[in-house]
Coordinates of C-alpha atoms in Angstrom, one line a residue:
M1 CA 3.3 -167.3 -59.4
S2 CA 2.3 -165.8 -62.7
A3 CA -1.4 -165.7 -63.8
A4 CA -2.4 -168.0 -66.6
R5 CA -2.9 -166.3 -69.9
P6 CA -6.4 -166.3 -71.3
A7 CA -7.1 -168.6 -74.3
R8 CA -6.4 -166.9 -77.6
A9 CA -9.5 -166.1 -79.6
V10 CA -9.6 -168.1 -82.8
R11 CA -11.9 -168.1 -85.8
P12 CA -12.9 -171.2 -87.9
V13 CA -12.1 -169.5 -91.2
R14 CA -9.1 -167.3 -92.0
L15 CA -9.3 -165.2 -95.2
G16 CA -6.5 -166.1 -97.5
P17 CA -5.6 -164.4 -100.8
R18 CA -8.0 -166.6 -102.8
S19 CA -10.9 -166.0 -100.4
V20 CA -10.3 -162.3 -100.4
A21 CA -10.2 -162.3 -104.2
A22 CA -13.4 -164.3 -104.4
L23 CA -15.2 -161.9 -102.0
V24 CA -14.0 -158.9 -103.9
L25 CA -15.3 -160.4 -107.1
V26 CA -18.7 -161.2 -105.7
G27 CA -18.9 -157.8 -104.1
A28 CA -18.1 -156.1 -107.4
V29 CA -20.7 -158.1 -109.2
G30 CA -23.2 -157.4 -106.5
V31 CA -22.7 -153.6 -106.7
I32 CA -23.2 -153.7 -110.4
A33 CA -26.3 -155.9 -110.1
F34 CA -27.9 -153.5 -107.6
G35 CA -26.8 -150.2 -109.1
W36 CA -26.7 -150.6 -112.9
P37 CA -30.4 -149.6 -113.4
L38 CA -29.5 -146.1 -112.3
L39 CA -27.3 -145.8 -115.3
A40 CA -29.7 -147.5 -117.8
D41 CA -31.3 -145.5 -120.6
S42 CA -34.9 -145.3 -121.4
A43 CA -34.6 -148.0 -124.1
A44 CA -33.7 -150.5 -121.4
G45 CA -37.2 -150.9 -120.2
L46 CA -38.0 -151.9 -116.6
A47 CA -34.7 -152.9 -115.0
H48 CA -34.4 -156.5 -113.8
S49 CA -37.5 -157.6 -115.8
K50 CA -35.3 -159.8 -118.1
D51 CA -32.0 -160.0 -116.4
A52 CA -33.2 -161.4 -113.0
P53 CA -33.0 -165.1 -114.2
W54 CA -29.5 -164.5 -115.5
L55 CA -28.4 -162.8 -112.3
F56 CA -29.9 -165.7 -110.4
A57 CA -27.8 -168.1 -112.4
A58 CA -24.6 -166.0 -112.2
L59 CA -24.6 -165.0 -108.5
L60 CA -25.2 -168.4 -107.0
P61 CA -22.1 -170.0 -108.7
L62 CA -20.0 -167.1 -107.5
L63 CA -21.3 -167.5 -103.9
V64 CA -20.4 -171.2 -104.2
A65 CA -17.0 -170.2 -105.5
V66 CA -16.5 -168.2 -102.3
V67 CA -17.2 -171.3 -100.2
I68 CA -14.8 -173.4 -102.4
A69 CA -12.1 -170.8 -102.2
T70 CA -12.5 -170.6 -98.5
I71 CA -12.2 -174.4 -98.1
S72 CA -9.1 -174.5 -100.3
D73 CA -7.4 -171.5 -98.7
S74 CA -8.3 -171.8 -95.1
G75 CA -9.3 -175.5 -94.5
L76 CA -12.9 -175.4 -93.6
D77 CA -12.9 -178.6 -91.7
A78 CA -15.8 -180.9 -90.5
K79 CA -16.2 -179.0 -87.3
A80 CA -16.6 -175.6 -89.0
V81 CA -19.1 -177.2 -91.5
A82 CA -21.1 -178.6 -88.6
M83 CA -21.2 -175.2 -86.9
L84 CA -22.2 -173.6 -90.2
G85 CA -25.1 -176.1 -90.6
V86 CA -26.4 -175.6 -87.1
L87 CA -26.3 -171.8 -87.2
A88 CA -27.8 -171.7 -90.7
A89 CA -30.6 -174.0 -89.6
V90 CA -31.4 -171.8 -86.5
G91 CA -31.3 -168.6 -88.6
A92 CA -33.6 -170.2 -91.2
A93 CA -36.1 -171.2 -88.5
L94 CA -36.0 -167.7 -86.9
R95 CA -36.6 -165.8 -90.1
P96 CA -40.3 -166.7 -90.7
L97 CA -41.3 -165.9 -87.0
G98 CA -41.7 -162.2 -87.5
A99 CA -41.2 -161.5 -91.2
G100 CA -44.8 -160.6 -91.7
T101 CA -45.2 -158.2 -88.7
A102 CA -43.7 -154.7 -89.1
G103 CA -40.3 -156.1 -90.3
L104 CA -39.6 -157.9 -87.0
E105 CA -37.0 -160.5 -88.0
P106 CA -35.1 -162.0 -85.1
M107 CA -32.5 -163.8 -87.3
F108 CA -30.6 -160.5 -87.8
F109 CA -29.3 -160.4 -84.3
L110 CA -28.1 -164.0 -84.6
M111 CA -26.2 -163.0 -87.8
V112 CA -24.6 -160.1 -86.0
L113 CA -23.3 -162.1 -83.1
S114 CA -22.3 -165.0 -85.2
G115 CA -20.3 -162.8 -87.6
R116 CA -18.6 -161.1 -84.6
V117 CA -17.4 -164.3 -83.0
L118 CA -16.7 -166.4 -86.1
G119 CA -15.2 -163.8 -88.4
P120 CA -15.9 -162.1 -91.8
G121 CA -15.2 -165.2 -94.0
F122 CA -17.4 -167.5 -92.0
G123 CA -20.0 -164.7 -91.7
F124 CA -20.4 -164.1 -95.4
V125 CA -20.9 -167.8 -96.0
L126 CA -23.3 -168.1 -93.0
G127 CA -25.4 -165.2 -94.2
S128 CA -25.7 -166.4 -97.7
V129 CA -26.4 -170.0 -96.7
T130 CA -29.0 -168.9 -94.1
I131 CA -31.0 -167.0 -96.7
F132 CA -30.8 -169.9 -99.1
A133 CA -32.0 -172.3 -96.5
S134 CA -34.9 -170.1 -95.3
A135 CA -36.0 -169.5 -98.9
L136 CA -36.2 -173.3 -99.4
L137 CA -38.1 -173.6 -96.1
T138 CA -40.6 -170.9 -96.8
G139 CA -40.9 -171.2 -100.6
G140 CA -39.4 -167.8 -101.1
V141 CA -37.3 -168.9 -104.1
G142 CA -37.3 -166.3 -106.9
P143 CA -35.2 -163.7 -108.8
W144 CA -34.8 -161.7 -105.6
M145 CA -33.1 -164.6 -103.7
P146 CA -29.5 -164.0 -104.9
F147 CA -29.8 -160.4 -104.0
Q148 CA -31.0 -161.3 -100.5
M149 CA -28.1 -163.8 -100.2
L150 CA -25.6 -161.2 -101.2
A151 CA -27.0 -158.5 -98.9
M152 CA -27.2 -160.8 -95.9
G153 CA -23.6 -162.0 -96.6
W154 CA -22.5 -158.4 -96.5
F155 CA -24.5 -157.8 -93.3
T156 CA -22.9 -160.7 -91.5
M157 CA -19.4 -160.2 -92.8
G158 CA -19.6 -156.6 -91.6
A159 CA -20.1 -157.8 -88.1
G160 CA -16.9 -159.8 -88.4
L161 CA -14.9 -156.8 -89.6
L162 CA -15.8 -154.7 -86.5
P163 CA -12.7 -153.7 -84.4
G164 CA -11.6 -155.2 -81.1
W165 CA -12.8 -158.7 -81.7
R166 CA -9.9 -160.1 -79.6
R167 CA -10.0 -157.8 -76.6
L168 CA -13.3 -155.8 -76.5
R169 CA -15.8 -157.4 -74.1
G170 CA -18.7 -156.6 -71.9
K171 CA -21.0 -153.6 -72.3
A172 CA -18.8 -151.8 -74.7
E173 CA -18.9 -154.7 -77.1
L174 CA -22.7 -155.1 -76.8
V175 CA -23.2 -151.4 -77.5
L176 CA -20.9 -151.7 -80.6
L177 CA -22.8 -154.7 -81.9
A178 CA -26.2 -153.1 -81.2
G179 CA -25.2 -149.9 -83.0
Y180 CA -23.9 -151.9 -86.0
G181 CA -27.1 -154.0 -86.0
A182 CA -29.3 -151.0 -86.2
V183 CA -27.3 -149.3 -89.0
A184 CA -26.9 -152.5 -90.9
A185 CA -30.6 -153.3 -90.6
F186 CA -31.4 -150.0 -92.4
F187 CA -28.7 -150.7 -94.9
Y188 CA -30.1 -154.1 -95.7
G189 CA -33.6 -152.8 -96.2
T190 CA -32.3 -149.9 -98.4
V191 CA -30.2 -152.2 -100.6
M192 CA -33.1 -154.6 -101.1
N193 CA -35.4 -151.6 -101.9
L194 CA -33.0 -150.7 -104.7
Q195 CA -33.4 -154.1 -106.2
G196 CA -37.2 -154.0 -106.2
W197 CA -37.8 -150.3 -106.7
T198 CA -37.1 -150.4 -110.4
Y199 CA -40.2 -152.7 -110.9
I200 CA -42.6 -149.8 -110.3
G201 CA -41.2 -147.6 -113.0
G202 CA -43.8 -145.3 -114.5
L203 CA -46.5 -146.0 -111.9
S204 CA -46.0 -142.9 -109.9
T205 CA -43.9 -139.9 -111.0
G206 CA -43.1 -138.9 -107.5
V207 CA -41.3 -142.1 -106.3
S208 CA -40.9 -144.4 -109.2
F209 CA -37.8 -145.2 -111.2
V210 CA -37.5 -143.4 -114.6
P211 CA -34.9 -145.1 -116.9
G212 CA -32.7 -142.6 -118.6
D213 CA -33.2 -139.8 -116.0
P214 CA -30.1 -138.3 -114.3
V215 CA -28.8 -140.3 -111.4
H216 CA -29.4 -137.6 -108.8
E217 CA -33.0 -137.3 -109.8
N218 CA -33.6 -141.0 -109.6
L219 CA -31.8 -141.0 -106.2
V220 CA -34.2 -138.4 -104.9
R221 CA -37.2 -140.5 -106.0
F222 CA -35.6 -143.5 -104.4
L223 CA -35.1 -141.7 -101.1
A224 CA -38.8 -140.7 -101.2
Y225 CA -39.8 -144.2 -102.0
C226 CA -37.8 -145.6 -99.0
L227 CA -39.3 -143.0 -96.7
A228 CA -42.9 -143.7 -97.9
T229 CA -42.8 -147.5 -98.0
S230 CA -40.1 -149.2 -96.0
V231 CA -38.8 -147.0 -93.2
G232 CA -41.3 -148.5 -90.8
W233 CA -40.1 -152.0 -91.6
D234 CA -36.5 -151.1 -91.3
L235 CA -37.1 -149.3 -88.0
G236 CA -38.8 -152.4 -86.6
R237 CA -36.0 -154.6 -87.7
A238 CA -33.4 -152.3 -86.2
V239 CA -35.2 -151.9 -82.9
L240 CA -35.6 -155.7 -82.5
T241 CA -32.0 -156.3 -83.4
V242 CA -30.9 -153.8 -80.7
V243 CA -33.2 -155.2 -78.0
L244 CA -32.2 -158.8 -78.6
T245 CA -28.5 -157.9 -78.8
L246 CA -28.5 -156.1 -75.5
T247 CA -30.6 -158.8 -73.7
V248 CA -29.8 -162.1 -75.2
G249 CA -26.5 -161.1 -76.6
P250 CA -24.2 -161.8 -73.5
A251 CA -25.4 -165.4 -73.1
L252 CA -25.2 -166.1 -76.9
L253 CA -21.8 -164.6 -77.3
K254 CA -20.5 -166.7 -74.4
A255 CA -22.0 -169.8 -75.9
L256 CA -20.6 -169.1 -79.3
R257 CA -17.1 -168.4 -77.9
R258 CA -17.2 -171.5 -75.7
A259 CA -18.2 -173.7 -78.7
T260 CA -15.4 -172.1 -80.8
R261 CA -12.8 -172.8 -78.1
R262 CA -14.0 -176.4 -77.6
A263 CA -13.9 -177.0 -81.4
A264 CA -10.2 -176.1 -81.3
F265 CA -10.2 -175.1 -85.0
E266 CA -6.5 -174.3 -85.0
A267 CA -5.3 -177.3 -83.0
P268 CA -2.9 -179.5 -85.0
V269 CA -3.9 -183.0 -85.8
A270 CA -1.3 -185.7 -84.7
F271 CA -1.4 -189.4 -84.9
E272 CA 0.4 -191.6 -82.3
A273 CA 1.5 -195.2 -82.9
P274 CA -0.1 -197.9 -80.6
A275 CA 1.9 -199.0 -77.6
A276 CA 2.4 -202.5 -79.0
L277 CA 4.0 -201.1 -82.1
A278 CA 6.1 -198.7 -80.1
E279 CA 8.1 -201.5 -78.5
P280 CA 9.2 -204.0 -81.2
A281 CA 11.9 -205.5 -78.9
A282 CA 9.2 -207.0 -76.7
L283 CA 7.9 -209.2 -79.6
E284 CA 9.7 -212.5 -80.5
E285 CA 11.4 -212.7 -83.8
P286 CA 9.8 -215.1 -86.3
A287 CA 13.1 -216.7 -87.1
A288 CA 13.8 -217.5 -83.4
V289 CA 10.4 -219.1 -83.0
G290 CA 10.9 -221.2 -86.1
E291 CA 14.3 -222.5 -85.0
S292 CA 12.9 -223.4 -81.5
A293 CA 10.1 -225.4 -83.1
A294 CA 12.5 -227.2 -85.4
S295 CA 14.9 -228.1 -82.6
E296 CA 12.0 -229.9 -80.7
E297 CA 10.9 -232.0 -83.6
P298 CA 13.8 -234.5 -83.7
A299 CA 13.5 -235.3 -80.1
A300 CA 9.9 -236.3 -80.6
A301 CA 10.8 -238.3 -83.7
E302 CA 13.6 -240.3 -81.9
K303 CA 11.3 -241.8 -79.3
P304 CA 11.1 -245.6 -79.9
V305 CA 7.8 -247.2 -80.8
T306 CA 6.9 -250.5 -79.2
P307 CA 5.1 -253.0 -81.5
Q308 CA 1.8 -254.5 -80.2
P309 CA 1.4 -258.3 -80.4
P310 CA -1.6 -259.7 -82.5
P311 CA -4.7 -260.6 -80.5
A312 CA -5.3 -264.2 -79.5
D313 CA -8.0 -266.4 -81.1
G314 CA -10.0 -266.4 -77.9
D315 CA -10.1 -262.7 -77.6
P316 CA -13.6 -261.5 -78.2
H317 CA -12.3 -258.3 -79.7
S318 CA -10.7 -260.2 -82.6
R319 CA -14.0 -261.5 -84.0

């Protein structure tokens, strides 16, 4: 007797051509939005001081376009939307728990594991929506929010692009996810530093951004700025992500994969006719029923009717 084959791993969103094109477009706009101040001249003033509202208005529609393209290309059905809502709500609730203490943010490990199980397309949408929901929850809406949405979308999408998502399991997978979480936590902090670093131009010649200076000189100042201000926060975020991935990760991965299998995202939808409609021969034809009723009516009409005599005068009922 041959052993049963394990259930094939599925993901709720498959990246089609339109989804990939939308992701590439958003990624290109994001790279330009984060990096263009390094190429600005001295006449540009403080970077992001005037462009932030425009970037806020431009990036959000592009992120929404990614969702629309994903729905059109891959069929993001009600089950996937429900899973997206649950995970985004949990991530938004986890984010405020440790954000004010040495960069300890437990939502990052949830994003890593969710992106791993659910794929890069779902991961990008989940990361962006989670940041948006948490900003509404904590009142953190501002010009920095679209940058955070984009960075978290990249962070979660990267977990979905890791190799071996079909076959790699056990300790090897946990080590891979923990390593990615640590590196990506530093990457997220560095990218967000690049967005805020340009605000301090001119305050300190050692670490501040100087518009118009050569790119390599500004990068040296930026590295000094990261080492002086944020390496502690990034380290705390990375350590917590590694610890939670190695401890809570096995149970959460199993739960996410079980939910994905039960959701049956790739199962075809088929409609079956009711049993009564499947056997039309069992029903009587309307014409036959009408002919039977018509054949019985003359028999009832041909029955003689006996006339009743009039009542007598002494009958009390006649008065």
